[in-house]
């Protein structure tokens, strides 16, 4: 088995790769980690199609407010440069307070390929968001994307 390491920060794709490895190992299938030149195994290719990796609509539709305790200023994990103070106990993700919100941590193109630049440090509203939920459907509709079919929801 050949393993190619993922270098750089781990985002949704890195997390998906970790979860894929566990699923493929449970099915006793070979696992190849993605890199720019690696070939994916069939098992890995199927699991890399999580709908959030080609969406990003939520990240460009809603205001994201969270507790001050989630920001780095108080020992949390959300990077301080992406945090806007709203009130003493409340913080907001930079970019989500605009008339046309777009989280400053969102990378890529909505509906094509999108990712969170701080996936492992994202605040609780982002962690709790569910693909296929009512909020997901509203966000996708705002960006001209069809609702997710039930088969695409994990």
PDB file of N, CA, C and O in Angstrom, residues 16-69:
ATOM      1  N   UNK A  16     -12.286  14.637   5.647  1.00  0.00           N
ATOM      2  CA  UNK A  16     -12.950  13.600   4.849  1.00  0.00           C
ATOM      3  C   UNK A  16     -11.983  12.460   4.562  1.00  0.00           C
ATOM      4  O   UNK A  16     -12.364  11.298   4.598  1.00  0.00           O
ATOM      5  N   UNK A  17     -10.725  12.780   4.298  1.00  0.00           N
ATOM      6  CA  UNK A  17      -9.727  11.739   4.034  1.00  0.00           C
ATOM      7  C   UNK A  17      -9.534  10.861   5.257  1.00  0.00           C
ATOM      8  O   UNK A  17      -9.438   9.638   5.145  1.00  0.00           O
ATOM      9  N   UNK A  18      -9.487  11.466   6.435  1.00  0.00           N
ATOM     10  CA  UNK A  18      -9.334  10.698   7.677  1.00  0.00           C
ATOM     11  C   UNK A  18     -10.531   9.774   7.871  1.00  0.00           C
ATOM     12  O   UNK A  18     -10.386   8.607   8.194  1.00  0.00           O
ATOM     13  N   UNK A  19     -11.754  10.302   7.663  1.00  0.00           N
ATOM     14  CA  UNK A  19     -12.955   9.503   7.825  1.00  0.00           C
ATOM     15  C   UNK A  19     -13.018   8.411   6.770  1.00  0.00           C
ATOM     16  O   UNK A  19     -13.454   7.297   7.043  1.00  0.00           O
ATOM     17  N   UNK A  20     -12.570   8.712   5.572  1.00  0.00           N
ATOM     18  CA  UNK A  20     -12.546   7.730   4.501  1.00  0.00           C
ATOM     19  C   UNK A  20     -11.632   6.569   4.850  1.00  0.00           C
ATOM     20  O   UNK A  20     -11.964   5.416   4.630  1.00  0.00           O
ATOM     21  N   UNK A  21     -10.466   6.876   5.393  1.00  0.00           N
ATOM     22  CA  UNK A  21      -9.522   5.831   5.771  1.00  0.00           C
ATOM     23  C   UNK A  21     -10.180   4.853   6.731  1.00  0.00           C
ATOM     24  O   UNK A  21     -10.077   3.644   6.581  1.00  0.00           O
ATOM     25  N   UNK A  22     -10.920   5.379   7.724  1.00  0.00           N
ATOM     26  CA  UNK A  22     -11.582   4.517   8.691  1.00  0.00           C
ATOM     27  C   UNK A  22     -12.636   3.640   8.014  1.00  0.00           C
ATOM     28  O   UNK A  22     -12.725   2.438   8.275  1.00  0.00           O
ATOM     29  N   UNK A  23     -13.443   4.241   7.114  1.00  0.00           N
ATOM     30  CA  UNK A  23     -14.470   3.458   6.417  1.00  0.00           C
ATOM     31  C   UNK A  23     -13.840   2.396   5.522  1.00  0.00           C
ATOM     32  O   UNK A  23     -14.278   1.266   5.479  1.00  0.00           O
ATOM     33  N   UNK A  24     -12.812   2.783   4.769  1.00  0.00           N
ATOM     34  CA  UNK A  24     -12.176   1.839   3.848  1.00  0.00           C
ATOM     35  C   UNK A  24     -11.496   0.702   4.608  1.00  0.00           C
ATOM     36  O   UNK A  24     -11.547  -0.439   4.179  1.00  0.00           O
ATOM     37  N   UNK A  25     -10.883   1.032   5.732  1.00  0.00           N
ATOM     38  CA  UNK A  25     -10.244  -0.020   6.533  1.00  0.00           C
ATOM     39  C   UNK A  25     -11.298  -0.989   7.071  1.00  0.00           C
ATOM     40  O   UNK A  25     -11.086  -2.189   7.107  1.00  0.00           O
ATOM     41  N   UNK A  26     -12.461  -0.458   7.464  1.00  0.00           N
ATOM     42  CA  UNK A  26     -13.532  -1.312   7.963  1.00  0.00           C
ATOM     43  C   UNK A  26     -14.029  -2.242   6.863  1.00  0.00           C
ATOM     44  O   UNK A  26     -14.445  -3.362   7.124  1.00  0.00           O
ATOM     45  N   UNK A  27     -13.968  -1.787   5.602  1.00  0.00           N
ATOM     46  CA  UNK A  27     -14.403  -2.603   4.477  1.00  0.00           C
ATOM     47  C   UNK A  27     -13.240  -3.393   3.884  1.00  0.00           C
ATOM     48  O   UNK A  27     -13.393  -4.045   2.872  1.00  0.00           O
ATOM     49  N   UNK A  28     -12.050  -3.268   4.512  1.00  0.00           N
ATOM     50  CA  UNK A  28     -10.848  -3.966   4.055  1.00  0.00           C
ATOM     51  C   UNK A  28     -10.493  -3.620   2.607  1.00  0.00           C
ATOM     52  O   UNK A  28     -10.188  -4.471   1.795  1.00  0.00           O
ATOM     53  N   UNK A  29     -10.567  -2.315   2.286  1.00  0.00           N
ATOM     54  CA  UNK A  29     -10.199  -1.843   0.957  1.00  0.00           C
ATOM     55  C   UNK A  29      -8.918  -1.029   1.064  1.00  0.00           C
ATOM     56  O   UNK A  29      -8.666  -0.396   2.072  1.00  0.00           O
ATOM     57  N   UNK A  30      -8.120  -0.983   0.021  1.00  0.00           N
ATOM     58  CA  UNK A  30      -6.902  -0.171   0.068  1.00  0.00           C
ATOM     59  C   UNK A  30      -7.238   1.309   0.141  1.00  0.00           C
ATOM     60  O   UNK A  30      -8.242   1.754  -0.401  1.00  0.00           O
ATOM     61  N   UNK A  31      -6.405   2.054   0.819  1.00  0.00           N
ATOM     62  CA  UNK A  31      -6.616   3.487   0.982  1.00  0.00           C
ATOM     63  C   UNK A  31      -5.437   4.239   0.392  1.00  0.00           C
ATOM     64  O   UNK A  31      -4.288   3.933   0.679  1.00  0.00           O
ATOM     65  N   UNK A  32      -5.716   5.213  -0.424  1.00  0.00           N
ATOM     66  CA  UNK A  32      -4.683   6.113  -0.921  1.00  0.00           C
ATOM     67  C   UNK A  32      -5.059   7.511  -0.481  1.00  0.00           C
ATOM     68  O   UNK A  32      -6.170   7.962  -0.709  1.00  0.00           O
ATOM     69  N   UNK A  33      -4.157   8.188   0.196  1.00  0.00           N
ATOM     70  CA  UNK A  33      -4.431   9.561   0.596  1.00  0.00           C
ATOM     71  C   UNK A  33      -4.261  10.478  -0.594  1.00  0.00           C
ATOM     72  O   UNK A  33      -3.379  10.292  -1.414  1.00  0.00           O
ATOM     73  N   UNK A  34      -5.114  11.531  -0.683  1.00  0.00           N
ATOM     74  CA  UNK A  34      -5.036  12.424  -1.847  1.00  0.00           C
ATOM     75  C   UNK A  34      -3.845  13.366  -1.787  1.00  0.00           C
ATOM     76  O   UNK A  34      -3.437  13.803  -0.731  1.00  0.00           O
ATOM     77  N   UNK A  35      -3.301  13.633  -2.911  1.00  0.00           N
ATOM     78  CA  UNK A  35      -2.330  14.712  -3.085  1.00  0.00           C
ATOM     79  C   UNK A  35      -2.529  15.190  -4.512  1.00  0.00           C
ATOM     80  O   UNK A  35      -3.380  14.676  -5.224  1.00  0.00           O
ATOM     81  N   UNK A  36      -1.753  16.119  -4.948  1.00  0.00           N
ATOM     82  CA  UNK A  36      -1.950  16.623  -6.301  1.00  0.00           C
ATOM     83  C   UNK A  36      -1.697  15.554  -7.355  1.00  0.00           C
ATOM     84  O   UNK A  36      -2.257  15.609  -8.432  1.00  0.00           O
ATOM     85  N   UNK A  37      -0.865  14.566  -7.072  1.00  0.00           N
ATOM     86  CA  UNK A  37      -0.508  13.572  -8.081  1.00  0.00           C
ATOM     87  C   UNK A  37      -0.998  12.168  -7.767  1.00  0.00           C
ATOM     88  O   UNK A  37      -0.788  11.265  -8.540  1.00  0.00           O
ATOM     89  N   UNK A  38      -1.636  11.981  -6.609  1.00  0.00           N
ATOM     90  CA  UNK A  38      -2.042  10.630  -6.217  1.00  0.00           C
ATOM     91  C   UNK A  38      -3.329  10.218  -6.928  1.00  0.00           C
ATOM     92  O   UNK A  38      -4.136  11.042  -7.326  1.00  0.00           O
ATOM     93  N   UNK A  39      -3.506   8.942  -7.066  1.00  0.00           N
ATOM     94  CA  UNK A  39      -4.726   8.388  -7.625  1.00  0.00           C
ATOM     95  C   UNK A  39      -5.585   7.941  -6.460  1.00  0.00           C
ATOM     96  O   UNK A  39      -5.098   7.338  -5.515  1.00  0.00           O
ATOM     97  N   UNK A  40      -6.885   8.231  -6.505  1.00  0.00           N
ATOM     98  CA  UNK A  40      -7.781   7.825  -5.428  1.00  0.00           C
ATOM     99  C   UNK A  40      -8.232   6.389  -5.636  1.00  0.00           C
ATOM    100  O   UNK A  40      -8.476   5.962  -6.745  1.00  0.00           O
ATOM    101  N   UNK A  41      -8.403   5.661  -4.543  1.00  0.00           N
ATOM    102  CA  UNK A  41      -9.028   4.347  -4.639  1.00  0.00           C
ATOM    103  C   UNK A  41     -10.517   4.573  -4.866  1.00  0.00           C
ATOM    104  O   UNK A  41     -11.039   5.656  -4.643  1.00  0.00           O
ATOM    105  N   UNK A  42     -11.251   3.552  -5.332  1.00  0.00           N
ATOM    106  CA  UNK A  42     -12.687   3.698  -5.550  1.00  0.00           C
ATOM    107  C   UNK A  42     -13.396   4.077  -4.261  1.00  0.00           C
ATOM    108  O   UNK A  42     -14.292   4.902  -4.251  1.00  0.00           O
ATOM    109  N   UNK A  43     -12.991   3.483  -3.164  1.00  0.00           N
ATOM    110  CA  UNK A  43     -13.599   3.779  -1.870  1.00  0.00           C
ATOM    111  C   UNK A  43     -13.409   5.246  -1.536  1.00  0.00           C
ATOM    112  O   UNK A  43     -14.341   5.934  -1.132  1.00  0.00           O
ATOM    113  N   UNK A  44     -12.209   5.756  -1.721  1.00  0.00           N
ATOM    114  CA  UNK A  44     -11.906   7.145  -1.382  1.00  0.00           C
ATOM    115  C   UNK A  44     -12.668   8.100  -2.299  1.00  0.00           C
ATOM    116  O   UNK A  44     -13.229   9.081  -1.853  1.00  0.00           O
ATOM    117  N   UNK A  45     -12.711   7.788  -3.587  1.00  0.00           N
ATOM    118  CA  UNK A  45     -13.371   8.665  -4.550  1.00  0.00           C
ATOM    119  C   UNK A  45     -14.841   8.827  -4.203  1.00  0.00           C
ATOM    120  O   UNK A  45     -15.387   9.917  -4.240  1.00  0.00           O
ATOM    121  N   UNK A  46     -15.518   7.738  -3.817  1.00  0.00           N
ATOM    122  CA  UNK A  46     -16.935   7.821  -3.481  1.00  0.00           C
ATOM    123  C   UNK A  46     -17.156   8.694  -2.257  1.00  0.00           C
ATOM    124  O   UNK A  46     -18.110   9.444  -2.188  1.00  0.00           O
ATOM    125  N   UNK A  47     -16.314   8.620  -1.260  1.00  0.00           N
ATOM    126  CA  UNK A  47     -16.546   9.358  -0.030  1.00  0.00           C
ATOM    127  C   UNK A  47     -16.131  10.820  -0.135  1.00  0.00           C
ATOM    128  O   UNK A  47     -16.487  11.613   0.718  1.00  0.00           O
ATOM    129  N   UNK A  48     -15.387  11.217  -1.155  1.00  0.00           N
ATOM    130  CA  UNK A  48     -14.954  12.602  -1.302  1.00  0.00           C
ATOM    131  C   UNK A  48     -16.041  13.465  -1.945  1.00  0.00           C
ATOM    132  O   UNK A  48     -15.804  14.609  -2.274  1.00  0.00           O
ATOM    133  N   UNK A  49     -17.242  12.923  -2.121  1.00  0.00           N
ATOM    134  CA  UNK A  49     -18.304  13.670  -2.762  1.00  0.00           C
ATOM    135  C   UNK A  49     -19.266  14.278  -1.748  1.00  0.00           C
ATOM    136  O   UNK A  49     -20.403  14.527  -2.068  1.00  0.00           O
ATOM    137  N   UNK A  50     -18.833  14.520  -0.521  1.00  0.00           N
ATOM    138  CA  UNK A  50     -19.704  15.131   0.480  1.00  0.00           C
ATOM    139  C   UNK A  50     -20.234  16.440  -0.089  1.00  0.00           C
ATOM    140  O   UNK A  50     -19.479  17.244  -0.636  1.00  0.00           O
ATOM    141  N   UNK A  51     -21.534  16.684   0.004  1.00  0.00           N
ATOM    142  CA  UNK A  51     -22.129  17.852  -0.638  1.00  0.00           C
ATOM    143  C   UNK A  51     -21.566  19.191  -0.171  1.00  0.00           C
ATOM    144  O   UNK A  51     -21.546  20.154  -0.942  1.00  0.00           O
ATOM    145  N   UNK A  52     -21.102  19.293   1.046  1.00  0.00           N
ATOM    146  CA  UNK A  52     -20.566  20.569   1.548  1.00  0.00           C
ATOM    147  C   UNK A  52     -19.270  20.976   0.832  1.00  0.00           C
ATOM    148  O   UNK A  52     -18.931  22.160   0.793  1.00  0.00           O
ATOM    149  N   UNK A  53     -18.551  20.017   0.266  1.00  0.00           N
ATOM    150  CA  UNK A  53     -17.288  20.319  -0.404  1.00  0.00           C
ATOM    151  C   UNK A  53     -17.493  20.981  -1.763  1.00  0.00           C
ATOM    152  O   UNK A  53     -16.539  21.459  -2.362  1.00  0.00           O
ATOM    153  N   UNK A  54     -18.718  20.999  -2.246  1.00  0.00           N
ATOM    154  CA  UNK A  54     -18.982  21.700  -3.499  1.00  0.00           C
ATOM    155  C   UNK A  54     -20.086  22.738  -3.322  1.00  0.00           C
ATOM    156  O   UNK A  54     -20.685  23.170  -4.285  1.00  0.00           O
ATOM    157  N   UNK A  55     -20.330  23.165  -2.084  1.00  0.00           N
ATOM    158  CA  UNK A  55     -21.445  24.078  -1.837  1.00  0.00           C
ATOM    159  C   UNK A  55     -20.965  25.426  -1.304  1.00  0.00           C
ATOM    160  O   UNK A  55     -20.749  26.340  -2.069  1.00  0.00           O
ATOM    161  N   UNK A  56     -20.840  25.561   0.006  1.00  0.00           N
ATOM    162  CA  UNK A  56     -20.436  26.825   0.616  1.00  0.00           C
ATOM    163  C   UNK A  56     -21.566  27.823   0.785  1.00  0.00           C
ATOM    164  O   UNK A  56     -21.353  28.940   1.239  1.00  0.00           O
ATOM    165  N   UNK A  57     -22.793  27.432   0.439  1.00  0.00           N
ATOM    166  CA  UNK A  57     -23.922  28.368   0.499  1.00  0.00           C
ATOM    167  C   UNK A  57     -24.197  28.847   1.922  1.00  0.00           C
ATOM    168  O   UNK A  57     -24.482  30.022   2.138  1.00  0.00           O
ATOM    169  N   UNK A  58     -24.108  27.960   2.895  1.00  0.00           N
ATOM    170  CA  UNK A  58     -24.338  28.361   4.289  1.00  0.00           C
ATOM    171  C   UNK A  58     -23.357  29.457   4.701  1.00  0.00           C
ATOM    172  O   UNK A  58     -23.740  30.438   5.331  1.00  0.00           O
ATOM    173  N   UNK A  59     -22.126  29.311   4.315  1.00  0.00           N
ATOM    174  CA  UNK A  59     -21.059  30.246   4.689  1.00  0.00           C
ATOM    175  C   UNK A  59     -21.229  31.613   4.043  1.00  0.00           C
ATOM    176  O   UNK A  59     -20.560  32.572   4.429  1.00  0.00           O
ATOM    177  N   UNK A  60     -22.114  31.699   3.059  1.00  0.00           N
ATOM    178  CA  UNK A  60     -22.354  32.964   2.369  1.00  0.00           C
ATOM    179  C   UNK A  60     -23.831  33.346   2.416  1.00  0.00           C
ATOM    180  O   UNK A  60     -24.342  33.976   1.498  1.00  0.00           O
ATOM    181  N   UNK A  61     -24.509  32.942   3.504  1.00  0.00           N
ATOM    182  CA  UNK A  61     -25.933  33.245   3.617  1.00  0.00           C
ATOM    183  C   UNK A  61     -26.360  33.778   4.974  1.00  0.00           C
ATOM    184  O   UNK A  61     -27.348  34.494   5.052  1.00  0.00           O
ATOM    185  N   UNK A  62     -25.660  33.399   6.026  1.00  0.00           N
ATOM    186  CA  UNK A  62     -26.131  33.711   7.365  1.00  0.00           C
ATOM    187  C   UNK A  62     -25.075  34.422   8.207  1.00  0.00           C
ATOM    188  O   UNK A  62     -23.878  34.251   7.983  1.00  0.00           O
ATOM    189  N   UNK A  63     -25.545  35.163   9.197  1.00  0.00           N
ATOM    190  CA  UNK A  63     -24.659  35.752  10.198  1.00  0.00           C
ATOM    191  C   UNK A  63     -24.257  34.629  11.140  1.00  0.00           C
ATOM    192  O   UNK A  63     -25.088  33.808  11.528  1.00  0.00           O
ATOM    193  N   UNK A  64     -22.982  34.568  11.504  1.00  0.00           N
ATOM    194  CA  UNK A  64     -22.488  33.513  12.388  1.00  0.00           C
ATOM    195  C   UNK A  64     -22.025  34.150  13.695  1.00  0.00           C
ATOM    196  O   UNK A  64     -20.951  34.736  13.766  1.00  0.00           O
ATOM    197  N   UNK A  65     -22.869  34.050  14.718  1.00  0.00           N
ATOM    198  CA  UNK A  65     -22.569  34.583  16.045  1.00  0.00           C
ATOM    199  C   UNK A  65     -22.228  33.438  16.984  1.00  0.00           C
ATOM    200  O   UNK A  65     -22.807  32.348  16.886  1.00  0.00           O
ATOM    201  N   UNK A  66     -21.303  33.701  17.912  1.00  0.00           N
ATOM    202  CA  UNK A  66     -20.878  32.673  18.858  1.00  0.00           C
ATOM    203  C   UNK A  66     -20.350  33.317  20.126  1.00  0.00           C
ATOM    204  O   UNK A  66     -20.132  34.528  20.192  1.00  0.00           O
ATOM    205  N   UNK A  67     -20.140  32.515  21.139  1.00  0.00           N
ATOM    206  CA  UNK A  67     -19.675  32.985  22.440  1.00  0.00           C
ATOM    207  C   UNK A  67     -18.233  33.484  22.374  1.00  0.00           C
ATOM    208  O   UNK A  67     -17.402  32.925  21.648  1.00  0.00           O
ATOM    209  N   UNK A  68     -17.952  34.510  23.158  1.00  0.00           N
ATOM    210  CA  UNK A  68     -16.592  35.038  23.261  1.00  0.00           C
ATOM    211  C   UNK A  68     -15.606  33.943  23.677  1.00  0.00           C
ATOM    212  O   UNK A  68     -14.434  33.991  23.331  1.00  0.00           O
ATOM    213  N   UNK A  69     -16.093  32.946  24.385  1.00  0.00           N
ATOM    214  CA  UNK A  69     -15.229  31.864  24.887  1.00  0.00           C
ATOM    215  C   UNK A  69     -14.710  30.953  23.778  1.00  0.00           C
ATOM    216  O   UNK A  69     -13.807  30.154  24.001  1.00  0.00           O
TER     217      UNK A  69
END
